Coordinates of C-alpha atoms in Angstrom, one line a residue:
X19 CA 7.7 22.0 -4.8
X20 CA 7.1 20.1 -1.3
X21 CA 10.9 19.7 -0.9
X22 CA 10.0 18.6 2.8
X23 CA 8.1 15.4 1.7
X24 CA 11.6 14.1 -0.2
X25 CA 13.9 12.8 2.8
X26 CA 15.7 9.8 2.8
X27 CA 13.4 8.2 5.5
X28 CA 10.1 8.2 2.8
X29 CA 13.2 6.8 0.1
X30 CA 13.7 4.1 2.5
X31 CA 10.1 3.0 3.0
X32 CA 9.7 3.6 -1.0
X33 CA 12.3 1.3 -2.2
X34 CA 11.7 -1.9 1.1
X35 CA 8.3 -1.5 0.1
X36 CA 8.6 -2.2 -4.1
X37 CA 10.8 -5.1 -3.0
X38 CA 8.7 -6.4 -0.8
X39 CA 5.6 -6.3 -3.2
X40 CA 7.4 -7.3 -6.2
X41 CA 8.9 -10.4 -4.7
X42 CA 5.7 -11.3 -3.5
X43 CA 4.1 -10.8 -6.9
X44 CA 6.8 -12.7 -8.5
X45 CA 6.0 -15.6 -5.8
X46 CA 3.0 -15.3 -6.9
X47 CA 3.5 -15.9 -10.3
X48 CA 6.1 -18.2 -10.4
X49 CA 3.4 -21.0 -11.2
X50 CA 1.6 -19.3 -14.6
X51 CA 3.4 -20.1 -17.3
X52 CA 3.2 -16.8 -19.5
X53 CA 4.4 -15.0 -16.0
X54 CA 7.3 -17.3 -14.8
X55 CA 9.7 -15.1 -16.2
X56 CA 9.0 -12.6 -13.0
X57 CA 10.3 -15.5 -10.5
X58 CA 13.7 -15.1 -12.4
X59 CA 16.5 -14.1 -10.5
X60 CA 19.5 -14.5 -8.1
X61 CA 19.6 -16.0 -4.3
X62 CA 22.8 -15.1 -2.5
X63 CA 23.9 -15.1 0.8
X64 CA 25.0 -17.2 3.7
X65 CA 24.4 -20.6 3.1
X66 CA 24.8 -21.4 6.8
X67 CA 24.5 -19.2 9.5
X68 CA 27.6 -18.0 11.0
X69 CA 27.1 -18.8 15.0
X70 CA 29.4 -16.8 17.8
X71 CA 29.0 -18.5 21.2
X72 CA 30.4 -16.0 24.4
X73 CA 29.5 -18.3 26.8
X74 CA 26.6 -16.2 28.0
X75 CA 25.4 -15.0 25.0
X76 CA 25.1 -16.9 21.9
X77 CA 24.5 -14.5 18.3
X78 CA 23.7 -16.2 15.3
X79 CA 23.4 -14.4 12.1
X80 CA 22.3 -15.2 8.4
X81 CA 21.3 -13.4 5.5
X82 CA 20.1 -14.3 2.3
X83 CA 18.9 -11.8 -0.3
X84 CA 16.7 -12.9 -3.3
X85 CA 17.0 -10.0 -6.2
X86 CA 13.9 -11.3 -8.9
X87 CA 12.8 -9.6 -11.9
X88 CA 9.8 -8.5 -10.4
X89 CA 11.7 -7.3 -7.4
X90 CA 13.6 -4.9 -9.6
X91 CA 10.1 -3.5 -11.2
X92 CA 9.2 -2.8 -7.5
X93 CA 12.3 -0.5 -7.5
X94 CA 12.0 1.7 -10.8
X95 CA 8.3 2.3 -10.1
X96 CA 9.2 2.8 -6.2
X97 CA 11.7 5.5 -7.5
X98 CA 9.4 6.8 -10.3
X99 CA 6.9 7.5 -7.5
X100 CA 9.8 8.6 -5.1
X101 CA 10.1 11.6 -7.9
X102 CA 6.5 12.3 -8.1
X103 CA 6.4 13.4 -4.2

């Protein structure tokens, strides 16, 4: 067993990186009929950014988090693969 390759970093980069590909393919896929259903899902977030002025410095900060079907197949095969290391 390479217990040495399973660390929370390569976790990290595992899961970002199934979510990032799956809501891309689900972006991409929005458009063909028999593969909309991948597009499916839930926005939520900020709907404006909150804005804190200090006179000198000025932070604004927003976040908005899409979770799509697709997104979520990312994830199981992201940890699937995570357990193959």
């Amino acid at each position: 067993m390479r217990n040495s390759a399973k660390n929370g970093w390569s976790l990290f980069l595992l899961l970002l990186t199934g979510i990032v590909l799956g809501g891309f393919i689900g972006w991409l896929a929005k458009d063909v009929a028999y593969l909309s259903w991948l597009n499916y899902g839930q926005q939520f977030g900020f709907s404006e950014p909150f804005h804190l002025n200090l006179g000198i410095l000025k932070i604004t900060f927003g976040l908005t988090i899409k979770i799509t079907m697709s997104s979520i197949i990312g994830v199981v095969l992201a940890i699937i693969v995570y357990k193959k290391l």
